[in-house]
PDB file of C-alpha atoms and ligand atoms in Angstrom:
ATOM      1  CA  UNK Q 249      12.315  10.775 -26.446  1.00  0.00           C
ATOM      2  CA  UNK Q 250       9.754   9.364 -24.068  1.00  0.00           C
ATOM      3  CA  UNK Q 251       7.981   6.176 -25.140  1.00  0.00           C
ATOM      4  CA  UNK Q 252       4.467   6.104 -23.323  1.00  0.00           C
ATOM      5  CA  UNK Q 253       3.478   2.617 -24.590  1.00  0.00           C
ATOM      6  CA  UNK Q 254       5.666  -0.394 -23.976  1.00  0.00           C
ATOM      7  CA  UNK Q 255       5.199  -3.711 -22.226  1.00  0.00           C
ATOM      8  CA  UNK Q 256       6.872  -5.635 -19.509  1.00  0.00           C
ATOM      9  CA  UNK Q 257       5.238  -8.808 -17.993  1.00  0.00           C
ATOM     10  CA  UNK Q 258       6.354 -11.231 -15.321  1.00  0.00           C
ATOM     11  CA  UNK Q 259       8.212 -14.112 -17.177  1.00  0.00           C
ATOM     12  CA  UNK Q 260       5.377 -16.783 -17.169  1.00  0.00           C
ATOM     13  CA  UNK Q 261       2.720 -14.218 -18.451  1.00  0.00           C
ATOM     14  CA  UNK Q 262       5.279 -13.002 -21.021  1.00  0.00           C
ATOM     15  CA  UNK Q 263       5.717 -16.522 -22.328  1.00  0.00           C
ATOM     16  CA  UNK Q 264       2.071 -16.972 -22.556  1.00  0.00           C
ATOM     17  CA  UNK Q 265       1.658 -13.770 -24.436  1.00  0.00           C
ATOM     18  CA  UNK Q 266       4.403 -14.773 -26.844  1.00  0.00           C
ATOM     19  CA  UNK Q 267       2.615 -18.044 -27.425  1.00  0.00           C
ATOM     20  CA  UNK Q 268      -0.673 -16.208 -28.212  1.00  0.00           C
ATOM     21  CA  UNK Q 269       1.072 -14.080 -30.811  1.00  0.00           C
ATOM     22  CA  UNK Q 270       2.679 -17.234 -32.291  1.00  0.00           C
ATOM     23  CA  UNK Q 271      -0.532 -19.140 -32.452  1.00  0.00           C
ATOM     24  CA  UNK Q 272      -2.906 -16.362 -33.533  1.00  0.00           C
ATOM     25  CA  UNK Q 273      -0.749 -14.087 -35.708  1.00  0.00           C
ATOM     26  CA  UNK Q 274       2.081 -14.234 -38.224  1.00  0.00           C
ATOM     27  CA  UNK Q 275       4.049 -11.741 -36.315  1.00  0.00           C
ATOM     28  CA  UNK Q 276       7.725 -12.729 -35.534  1.00  0.00           C
ATOM     29  CA  UNK Q 277       8.541 -11.271 -32.093  1.00  0.00           C
ATOM     30  CA  UNK Q 278      11.526 -13.503 -31.492  1.00  0.00           C
ATOM     31  CA  UNK Q 279      14.127 -10.769 -32.162  1.00  0.00           C
ATOM     32  CA  UNK Q 280      12.954  -8.667 -29.243  1.00  0.00           C
ATOM     33  CA  UNK Q 281      13.892  -9.315 -25.577  1.00  0.00           C
ATOM     34  CA  UNK Q 282      11.395  -9.801 -22.797  1.00  0.00           C
ATOM     35  CA  UNK Q 283      13.660  -9.288 -19.649  1.00  0.00           C
ATOM     36  CA  UNK Q 284      13.085  -5.794 -18.128  1.00  0.00           C
ATOM     37  CA  UNK Q 285      16.814  -4.924 -18.203  1.00  0.00           C
ATOM     38  CA  UNK Q 286      17.137  -6.082 -21.872  1.00  0.00           C
ATOM     39  CA  UNK Q 287      14.106  -4.189 -23.026  1.00  0.00           C
ATOM     40  CA  UNK Q 288      15.284  -1.080 -21.141  1.00  0.00           C
ATOM     41  CA  UNK Q 289      18.697  -1.359 -22.955  1.00  0.00           C
ATOM     42  CA  UNK Q 290      17.158  -1.600 -26.367  1.00  0.00           C
ATOM     43  CA  UNK Q 291      15.138   1.575 -25.485  1.00  0.00           C
ATOM     44  CA  UNK Q 292      18.166   3.421 -23.963  1.00  0.00           C
ATOM     45  CA  UNK Q 293      20.254   2.640 -27.000  1.00  0.00           C
ATOM     46  CA  UNK Q 294      17.636   4.056 -29.308  1.00  0.00           C
ATOM     47  CA  UNK Q 295      17.618   7.361 -27.483  1.00  0.00           C
ATOM     48  CA  UNK Q 296      14.726   7.013 -25.122  1.00  0.00           C
ATOM     49  CA  UNK Q 297      15.232   8.876 -21.887  1.00  0.00           C
ATOM     50  CA  UNK Q 298      12.124   7.390 -20.086  1.00  0.00           C
ATOM     51  CA  UNK Q 299       9.477   4.900 -20.900  1.00  0.00           C
ATOM     52  CA  UNK Q 300       6.087   3.900 -19.547  1.00  0.00           C
ATOM     53  CA  UNK Q 301       5.395   0.129 -19.333  1.00  0.00           C
ATOM     54  CA  UNK Q 302       2.492  -2.027 -18.489  1.00  0.00           C
ATOM     55  CA  UNK Q 303       0.814  -5.425 -18.379  1.00  0.00           C
ATOM     56  CA  UNK Q 304      -2.861  -6.231 -17.752  1.00  0.00           C
ATOM     57  CA  UNK Q 305      -4.957  -8.543 -15.577  1.00  0.00           C
ATOM     58  CA  UNK Q 306      -6.984 -10.595 -18.038  1.00  0.00           C
ATOM     59  CA  UNK Q 307      -8.747 -12.344 -15.398  1.00  0.00           C
ATOM     60  CA  UNK Q 308      -9.825 -11.785 -11.674  1.00  0.00           C
ATOM     61  CA  UNK Q 309      -7.284 -12.477  -8.839  1.00  0.00           C
ATOM     62  CA  UNK Q 310      -4.163 -11.467 -10.443  1.00  0.00           C
ATOM     63  CA  UNK Q 311      -4.097  -7.635 -10.507  1.00  0.00           C
ATOM     64  CA  UNK Q 312      -2.658  -7.032  -7.149  1.00  0.00           C
ATOM     65  CA  UNK Q 313       0.227  -9.358  -7.575  1.00  0.00           C
ATOM     66  CA  UNK Q 314       0.887  -8.034 -11.077  1.00  0.00           C
ATOM     67  CA  UNK Q 315       0.871  -4.391  -9.939  1.00  0.00           C
ATOM     68  CA  UNK Q 316       3.479  -5.349  -7.182  1.00  0.00           C
ATOM     69  CA  UNK Q 317       5.627  -6.895  -9.801  1.00  0.00           C
ATOM     70  CA  UNK Q 318       5.391  -3.881 -12.128  1.00  0.00           C
ATOM     71  CA  UNK Q 319       6.383  -1.438  -9.283  1.00  0.00           C
ATOM     72  CA  UNK Q 320       9.306  -3.822  -8.419  1.00  0.00           C
ATOM     73  CA  UNK Q 321      10.433  -3.888 -11.976  1.00  0.00           C
ATOM     74  CA  UNK Q 322      10.359  -0.004 -12.176  1.00  0.00           C
ATOM     75  CA  UNK Q 323      12.520   0.001  -9.055  1.00  0.00           C
ATOM     76  CA  UNK Q 324      14.962  -2.499 -10.630  1.00  0.00           C
ATOM     77  CA  UNK Q 325      15.364  -0.108 -13.449  1.00  0.00           C
ATOM     78  CA  UNK Q 326      16.056   2.805 -11.264  1.00  0.00           C
ATOM     79  CA  UNK Q 327      12.901   4.595 -12.443  1.00  0.00           C
ATOM     80  CA  UNK Q 328      14.003   4.628 -16.080  1.00  0.00           C
ATOM     81  CA  UNK Q 329      10.745   2.784 -16.842  1.00  0.00           C
ATOM     82  CA  UNK Q 330       7.644   3.867 -14.880  1.00  0.00           C
ATOM     83  CA  UNK Q 331       4.696   1.560 -14.645  1.00  0.00           C
ATOM     84  CA  UNK Q 332       0.868   1.760 -15.270  1.00  0.00           C
ATOM     85  CA  UNK Q 333      -0.943  -0.761 -13.051  1.00  0.00           C
ATOM     86  CA  UNK Q 334      -3.980  -2.724 -13.809  1.00  0.00           C
ATOM     87  CA  UNK Q 335      -7.299  -3.402 -12.228  1.00  0.00           C
ATOM     88  CA  UNK Q 336      -9.990  -6.128 -12.941  1.00  0.00           C
ATOM     89  CA  UNK Q 337     -13.618  -5.264 -12.313  1.00  0.00           C
ATOM     90  CA  UNK Q 338     -14.517  -8.823 -11.114  1.00  0.00           C
ATOM     91  CA  UNK Q 339     -12.049  -8.440  -8.241  1.00  0.00           C
ATOM     92  CA  UNK Q 340     -13.937  -7.640  -4.996  1.00  0.00           C
ATOM     93  CA  UNK Q 341     -11.657  -4.697  -3.937  1.00  0.00           C
ATOM     94  CA  UNK Q 342     -10.601  -3.333  -7.333  1.00  0.00           C
ATOM     95  CA  UNK Q 343     -10.554   0.306  -5.935  1.00  0.00           C
ATOM     96  CA  UNK Q 344      -8.202  -0.744  -3.266  1.00  0.00           C
ATOM     97  CA  UNK Q 345      -6.018  -2.572  -5.781  1.00  0.00           C
ATOM     98  CA  UNK Q 346      -5.719   0.719  -7.684  1.00  0.00           C
ATOM     99  CA  UNK Q 347      -4.792   2.703  -4.462  1.00  0.00           C
ATOM    100  CA  UNK Q 348      -2.162   0.155  -3.550  1.00  0.00           C
ATOM    101  CA  UNK Q 349      -0.754   0.302  -7.130  1.00  0.00           C
ATOM    102  CA  UNK Q 350      -0.614   4.051  -7.139  1.00  0.00           C
ATOM    103  CA  UNK Q 351       0.958   4.140  -3.656  1.00  0.00           C
ATOM    104  CA  UNK Q 352       3.546   1.684  -4.917  1.00  0.00           C
ATOM    105  CA  UNK Q 353       4.704   3.888  -7.769  1.00  0.00           C
ATOM    106  CA  UNK Q 354       2.285   3.170 -10.650  1.00  0.00           C
ATOM    107  CA  UNK Q 355       1.364   6.445 -12.328  1.00  0.00           C
ATOM    108  CA  UNK Q 356      -2.098   5.326 -13.597  1.00  0.00           C
ATOM    109  CA  UNK Q 357      -3.504   2.189 -15.253  1.00  0.00           C
ATOM    110  CA  UNK Q 358      -3.667   0.505 -18.478  1.00  0.00           C
ATOM    111  CA  UNK Q 359      -7.047  -0.813 -19.614  1.00  0.00           C
ATOM    112  CA  UNK Q 360      -7.436  -3.223 -22.599  1.00  0.00           C
ATOM    113  CA  UNK Q 361     -11.103  -3.564 -23.645  1.00  0.00           C
ATOM    114  CA  UNK Q 362     -10.479  -6.717 -25.627  1.00  0.00           C
ATOM    115  CA  UNK Q 363      -7.872  -8.707 -23.532  1.00  0.00           C
ATOM    116  CA  UNK Q 364      -9.858  -7.788 -20.305  1.00  0.00           C
ATOM    117  CA  UNK Q 365     -13.317  -8.219 -21.819  1.00  0.00           C
ATOM    118  CA  UNK Q 366     -14.746  -5.045 -20.646  1.00  0.00           C
ATOM    119  CA  UNK Q 367     -15.910  -1.623 -21.845  1.00  0.00           C
ATOM    120  CA  UNK Q 368     -14.261   1.549 -20.890  1.00  0.00           C
ATOM    121  CA  UNK Q 369     -17.612   3.183 -20.078  1.00  0.00           C
ATOM    122  CA  UNK Q 370     -18.582   0.475 -17.734  1.00  0.00           C
ATOM    123  CA  UNK Q 371     -20.100   2.364 -14.604  1.00  0.00           C
ATOM    124  CA  UNK Q 372     -18.149   0.203 -12.290  1.00  0.00           C
ATOM    125  CA  UNK Q 373     -15.031   2.160 -13.445  1.00  0.00           C
ATOM    126  CA  UNK Q 374     -16.393   5.363 -12.009  1.00  0.00           C
ATOM    127  CA  UNK Q 375     -14.659   5.189  -8.702  1.00  0.00           C
ATOM    128  CA  UNK Q 376     -11.421   4.183 -10.501  1.00  0.00           C
ATOM    129  CA  UNK Q 377     -11.558   7.218 -12.873  1.00  0.00           C
ATOM    130  CA  UNK Q 378     -12.391   9.622  -9.972  1.00  0.00           C
ATOM    131  CA  UNK Q 379      -9.315   8.360  -7.974  1.00  0.00           C
ATOM    132  CA  UNK Q 380      -7.139   8.641 -11.138  1.00  0.00           C
ATOM    133  CA  UNK Q 381      -8.327  12.141 -11.803  1.00  0.00           C
ATOM    134  CA  UNK Q 382      -7.918  13.290  -8.244  1.00  0.00           C
ATOM    135  CA  UNK Q 383      -4.283  11.990  -8.389  1.00  0.00           C
ATOM    136  CA  UNK Q 384      -3.470  13.424 -11.833  1.00  0.00           C
ATOM    137  CA  UNK Q 385      -2.756   9.901 -12.887  1.00  0.00           C
ATOM    138  CA  UNK Q 386      -3.029   8.427 -16.330  1.00  0.00           C
ATOM    139  CA  UNK Q 387      -5.595   6.132 -17.898  1.00  0.00           C
ATOM    140  CA  UNK Q 388      -4.234   4.519 -21.049  1.00  0.00           C
ATOM    141  CA  UNK Q 389      -6.725   2.456 -22.954  1.00  0.00           C
ATOM    142  CA  UNK Q 390      -6.719   0.213 -25.836  1.00  0.00           C
ATOM    143  CA  UNK Q 391     -10.387   0.697 -27.101  1.00  0.00           C
ATOM    144  CA  UNK Q 392     -12.010  -1.862 -29.207  1.00  0.00           C
ATOM    145  CA  UNK Q 393     -11.364  -5.424 -30.306  1.00  0.00           C
ATOM    146  CA  UNK Q 394      -8.398  -7.076 -32.018  1.00  0.00           C
ATOM    147  CA  UNK Q 395      -8.207  -6.886 -34.933  1.00  0.00           C
ATOM    148  CA  UNK Q 396      -9.965  -3.660 -35.466  1.00  0.00           C
ATOM    149  CA  UNK Q 397     -13.014  -4.830 -37.292  1.00  0.00           C
ATOM    150  CA  UNK Q 398     -15.857  -3.251 -35.573  1.00  0.00           C
ATOM    151  CA  UNK Q 399     -18.409  -0.603 -36.059  1.00  0.00           C
ATOM    152  CA  UNK Q 400     -16.712   2.859 -36.533  1.00  0.00           C
ATOM    153  CA  UNK Q 401     -17.456   5.446 -33.884  1.00  0.00           C
ATOM    154  CA  UNK Q 402     -18.457   2.905 -31.336  1.00  0.00           C
ATOM    155  CA  UNK Q 403     -15.266   3.097 -29.392  1.00  0.00           C
ATOM    156  CA  UNK Q 404     -14.989   6.884 -29.556  1.00  0.00           C
ATOM    157  CA  UNK Q 405     -18.562   7.211 -28.406  1.00  0.00           C
ATOM    158  CA  UNK Q 406     -17.670   5.051 -25.273  1.00  0.00           C
ATOM    159  CA  UNK Q 407     -14.570   7.331 -24.717  1.00  0.00           C
ATOM    160  CA  UNK Q 408     -16.791  10.464 -25.043  1.00  0.00           C
ATOM    161  CA  UNK Q 409     -19.140   9.174 -22.293  1.00  0.00           C
ATOM    162  CA  UNK Q 410     -16.143   8.581 -20.012  1.00  0.00           C
ATOM    163  CA  UNK Q 411     -14.769  12.132 -20.668  1.00  0.00           C
ATOM    164  CA  UNK Q 412     -18.280  13.728 -20.040  1.00  0.00           C
ATOM    165  CA  UNK Q 413     -18.429  11.981 -16.607  1.00  0.00           C
ATOM    166  CA  UNK Q 414     -14.692  12.616 -15.858  1.00  0.00           C
ATOM    167  CA  UNK Q 415     -13.491  15.762 -17.589  1.00  0.00           C
ATOM    168  CA  UNK Q 416     -10.332  15.995 -15.418  1.00  0.00           C
ATOM    169  CA  UNK Q 417      -9.240  12.419 -16.268  1.00  0.00           C
ATOM    170  CA  UNK Q 418      -5.945  12.227 -18.135  1.00  0.00           C
ATOM    171  CA  UNK Q 419      -6.937   9.852 -20.903  1.00  0.00           C
ATOM    172  CA  UNK Q 420      -4.594   8.380 -23.570  1.00  0.00           C
ATOM    173  CA  UNK Q 421      -6.198   6.319 -26.291  1.00  0.00           C
ATOM    174  CA  UNK Q 422      -3.757   3.830 -27.749  1.00  0.00           C
ATOM    175  CA  UNK Q 423      -2.964   3.008 -31.406  1.00  0.00           C
ATOM    176  CA  UNK Q 424      -3.825   6.464 -32.484  1.00  0.00           C
ATOM    177  CA  UNK Q 425      -7.565   5.794 -31.994  1.00  0.00           C
ATOM    178  CA  UNK Q 426      -7.840   3.495 -34.879  1.00  0.00           C
ATOM    179  CA  UNK Q 427     -10.199   3.293 -36.551  1.00  0.00           C
ATOM    180  CA  UNK Q 428     -11.755   6.513 -35.054  1.00  0.00           C
ATOM    181  CA  UNK Q 429      -8.916   8.981 -35.281  1.00  0.00           C
ATOM    182  CA  UNK Q 430     -10.838  11.763 -36.872  1.00  0.00           C
ATOM    183  CA  UNK Q 431     -13.635  11.437 -34.233  1.00  0.00           C
ATOM    184  CA  UNK Q 432     -10.978  11.667 -31.409  1.00  0.00           C
ATOM    185  CA  UNK Q 433      -9.481  14.753 -33.057  1.00  0.00           C
ATOM    186  CA  UNK Q 434     -12.941  16.300 -32.958  1.00  0.00           C
ATOM    187  CA  UNK Q 435     -13.400  15.318 -29.261  1.00  0.00           C
ATOM    188  CA  UNK Q 436     -10.172  16.886 -28.320  1.00  0.00           C
ATOM    189  CA  UNK Q 437     -11.623  20.345 -28.922  1.00  0.00           C
ATOM    190  CA  UNK Q 438     -14.010  19.808 -25.952  1.00  0.00           C
ATOM    191  CA  UNK Q 439     -11.763  17.638 -23.823  1.00  0.00           C
ATOM    192  CA  UNK Q 440      -8.391  19.055 -23.095  1.00  0.00           C
ATOM    193  CA  UNK Q 441      -7.165  15.880 -21.252  1.00  0.00           C
ATOM    194  CA  UNK Q 442      -7.673  13.588 -24.152  1.00  0.00           C
ATOM    195  CA  UNK Q 443      -4.601  12.255 -25.845  1.00  0.00           C
ATOM    196  CA  UNK Q 444      -3.843   9.732 -28.644  1.00  0.00           C
ATOM    197  CA  UNK Q 445      -0.606   7.622 -28.681  1.00  0.00           C
ATOM    198  CA  UNK Q 446       1.024   6.744 -31.886  1.00  0.00           C
ATOM    199  CA  UNK Q 447       1.595   3.112 -31.295  1.00  0.00           C
ATOM    200  CA  UNK Q 448       1.784   0.946 -34.356  1.00  0.00           C
ATOM    201  CA  UNK Q 449       0.016   3.643 -36.403  1.00  0.00           C
ATOM    202  CA  UNK Q 450       3.063   5.046 -38.088  1.00  0.00           C
ATOM    203  CA  UNK Q 451       5.679   2.292 -38.159  1.00  0.00           C
ATOM    204  CA  UNK Q 452       6.590   1.519 -41.912  1.00  0.00           C
ATOM    205  CA  UNK Q 453       6.408  -2.251 -41.492  1.00  0.00           C
ATOM    206  CA  UNK Q 454       3.350  -2.145 -39.120  1.00  0.00           C
ATOM    207  CA  UNK Q 455       0.489  -4.357 -40.053  1.00  0.00           C
ATOM    208  CA  UNK Q 456      -1.921  -1.693 -38.891  1.00  0.00           C
ATOM    209  CA  UNK Q 457      -0.113   1.474 -40.191  1.00  0.00           C
ATOM    210  CA  UNK Q 458      -2.304   4.526 -40.745  1.00  0.00           C
ATOM    211  CA  UNK Q 459       0.149   6.812 -42.428  1.00  0.00           C
ATOM    212  CA  UNK Q 460      -1.652   7.104 -45.869  1.00  0.00           C
ATOM    213  CA  UNK Q 461      -5.032   7.898 -44.284  1.00  0.00           C
ATOM    214  CA  UNK Q 462      -4.098  10.765 -41.822  1.00  0.00           C
ATOM    215  CA  UNK Q 463      -2.674  13.930 -43.212  1.00  0.00           C
ATOM    216  CA  UNK Q 464       0.444  15.437 -41.679  1.00  0.00           C
ATOM    217  CA  UNK Q 465      -1.343  18.806 -41.367  1.00  0.00           C
ATOM    218  CA  UNK Q 466      -4.111  17.136 -39.247  1.00  0.00           C
ATOM    219  CA  UNK Q 467      -1.503  15.715 -36.923  1.00  0.00           C
ATOM    220  CA  UNK Q 468       0.433  19.094 -36.699  1.00  0.00           C
ATOM    221  CA  UNK Q 469      -2.836  20.802 -35.692  1.00  0.00           C
ATOM    222  CA  UNK Q 470      -3.200  18.274 -32.740  1.00  0.00           C
ATOM    223  CA  UNK Q 471       0.281  17.743 -31.943  1.00  0.00           C
ATOM    224  CA  UNK Q 472      -0.088  18.933 -28.231  1.00  0.00           C
ATOM    225  CA  UNK Q 473      -2.310  15.744 -27.810  1.00  0.00           C
ATOM    226  CA  UNK Q 474      -0.267  13.173 -29.627  1.00  0.00           C
ATOM    227  CA  UNK Q 475       2.212  11.023 -27.603  1.00  0.00           C
ATOM    228  CA  UNK Q 476       4.925   8.805 -29.057  1.00  0.00           C
ATOM    229  CA  UNK Q 477       4.418   5.041 -28.156  1.00  0.00           C
ATOM    230  CA  UNK Q 478       5.525   1.845 -29.820  1.00  0.00           C
ATOM    231  CA  UNK Q 479       4.258  -1.340 -28.198  1.00  0.00           C
ATOM    232  CA  UNK Q 480       7.873  -2.589 -27.827  1.00  0.00           C
ATOM    233  CA  UNK Q 481       8.860  -5.504 -27.443  1.00  0.00           C
ATOM    234  CA  UNK Q 482       5.635  -6.944 -28.963  1.00  0.00           C
ATOM    235  CA  UNK Q 483       6.070  -5.654 -32.495  1.00  0.00           C
ATOM    236  CA  UNK Q 484       7.075  -7.532 -35.511  1.00  0.00           C
ATOM    237  CA  UNK Q 485       9.673  -5.069 -36.817  1.00  0.00           C
ATOM    238  CA  UNK Q 486      12.738  -3.105 -35.455  1.00  0.00           C
ATOM    239  CA  UNK Q 487      12.135  -0.587 -32.571  1.00  0.00           C
ATOM    240  CA  UNK Q 488      12.997   2.435 -34.622  1.00  0.00           C
ATOM    241  CA  UNK Q 489      10.413   1.949 -37.310  1.00  0.00           C
ATOM    242  CA  UNK Q 490       7.695   3.980 -35.421  1.00  0.00           C
ATOM    243  CA  UNK Q 491      10.042   6.922 -35.102  1.00  0.00           C
ATOM    244  CA  UNK Q 492      11.052   6.646 -38.724  1.00  0.00           C
ATOM    245  CA  UNK Q 493       7.427   6.701 -39.843  1.00  0.00           C
ATOM    246  CA  UNK Q 494       6.658   9.792 -37.765  1.00  0.00           C
ATOM    247  CA  UNK Q 495       9.746  11.555 -38.994  1.00  0.00           C
ATOM    248  CA  UNK Q 496       8.591  11.002 -42.552  1.00  0.00           C
ATOM    249  CA  UNK Q 497       5.635  13.194 -41.951  1.00  0.00           C
ATOM    250  CA  UNK Q 498       7.778  16.148 -41.986  1.00  0.00           C
ATOM    251  CA  UNK Q 499       6.309  17.816 -38.906  1.00  0.00           C
ATOM    252  CA  UNK Q 500       7.636  21.090 -37.520  1.00  0.00           C
ATOM    253  CA  UNK Q 501      10.128  21.151 -34.687  1.00  0.00           C
ATOM    254  CA  UNK Q 502       7.537  22.237 -32.406  1.00  0.00           C
ATOM    255  CA  UNK Q 503       5.178  19.408 -33.139  1.00  0.00           C
ATOM    256  CA  UNK Q 504       8.109  16.863 -33.037  1.00  0.00           C
ATOM    257  CA  UNK Q 505       9.168  18.002 -29.548  1.00  0.00           C
ATOM    258  CA  UNK Q 506       5.587  17.865 -28.312  1.00  0.00           C
ATOM    259  CA  UNK Q 507       4.890  14.356 -29.740  1.00  0.00           C
ATOM    260  CA  UNK Q 508       8.313  12.744 -28.837  1.00  0.00           C
ATOM    261  CA  UNK Q 509       8.808  14.477 -25.442  1.00  0.00           C
ATOM    262  CA  UNK Q 510       6.938  17.370 -23.972  1.00  0.00           C
ATOM    263  CA  UNK Q 511       3.343  15.851 -23.909  1.00  0.00           C
ATOM    264  CA  UNK Q 512       4.520  12.620 -22.183  1.00  0.00           C
ATOM    265  CA  UNK Q 513       6.758  14.656 -19.870  1.00  0.00           C
ATOM    266  CA  UNK Q 514       3.776  16.812 -18.781  1.00  0.00           C
ATOM    267  CA  UNK Q 515       1.554  13.664 -18.271  1.00  0.00           C
ATOM    268  CA  UNK Q 516       4.183  11.875 -16.135  1.00  0.00           C
ATOM    269  CA  UNK Q 517       4.967  15.129 -14.169  1.00  0.00           C
ATOM    270  CA  UNK Q 518       1.179  15.435 -13.323  1.00  0.00           C
ATOM    271  CA  UNK Q 519       0.970  11.814 -12.299  1.00  0.00           C
ATOM    272  CA  UNK Q 520       3.969  11.848 -10.096  1.00  0.00           C
ATOM    273  CA  UNK Q 521       3.158  15.143  -8.381  1.00  0.00           C
ATOM    274  CA  UNK Q 522       6.216  16.855  -9.947  1.00  0.00           C
ATOM    275  CA  UNK Q 523       4.054  19.526 -11.738  1.00  0.00           C
ATOM    276  CA  UNK Q 524       2.630  22.344  -9.576  1.00  0.00           C
ATOM    277  CA  UNK Q 525      -1.076  22.299  -9.377  1.00  0.00           C
ATOM    278  CA  UNK Q 526      -3.050  25.381 -10.402  1.00  0.00           C
ATOM    279  CA  UNK Q 527      -3.811  26.014  -6.815  1.00  0.00           C
ATOM    280  CA  UNK Q 528      -0.049  25.931  -5.872  1.00  0.00           C
ATOM    281  CA  UNK Q 529       0.725  28.191  -8.693  1.00  0.00           C
ATOM    282  CA  UNK Q 530      -1.891  30.826  -7.753  1.00  0.00           C
ATOM    283  CA  UNK Q 531      -0.598  30.801  -4.098  1.00  0.00           C
ATOM    284  CA  UNK Q 532       2.958  31.224  -5.107  1.00  0.00           C
TER     285      UNK Q 532
HETATM  286 ZN1   ZN S 722       0.212  -2.271 -26.130  1.00  0.00          ZN
END
């Protein structure tokens, strides 16, 4: 398995995030570790062969340092975990921050509309998206506020605007695109680089599970654009719950392989330059 959506943060930031969850939610996260090596060990034991992790700059002035920490954490894990960096639009040199992050080993960025108080279709992101697309890097985005109480289709409309401007951008929408999953499935027909991650949408104990609403046949039909993710270690249930929820759908072996492994492997290979570009292939 490859897990495309996990979190590692520097210790002080992680403590603040845990406090936020304790004060604002009824989620009990105390059973899950926060130290990178300990988080990695839980994933390895669960059968994960590689994981993508990230943090986020919730205010200006912290992205560059955070990206350096993320790259160092990946190195300390021997590349078992690969990072997505972060940028903040109120930083004066956010494009330079991105380039430094990608050069240091980040394979894209994580964007969180709510935590970062910004919209994915903000025009100031255009140079960021051009750079990501040119490098085959990943944009993984949490679209919409927490909790997901907002006008349906608004988030998907913002994502559509981004994809129309940047059709080559590898874009993963977190949490199965909740609450606009059907809209994203439709968008996929016109946008071959659009993906949804499964994060918290299938876990049996998840406070935001979507299993009853989305038919397995629908997921099967879009399996080449669905990637396994979990939000570990910030989940109020055991790690394996997301996988168990997905397994209960009774998907075909082909779909399971795509969701748990092949789609993420393809995205990571593109972002790390391990995949031959179409130009290379035609020259070969
Ligand atoms: Zn997350």
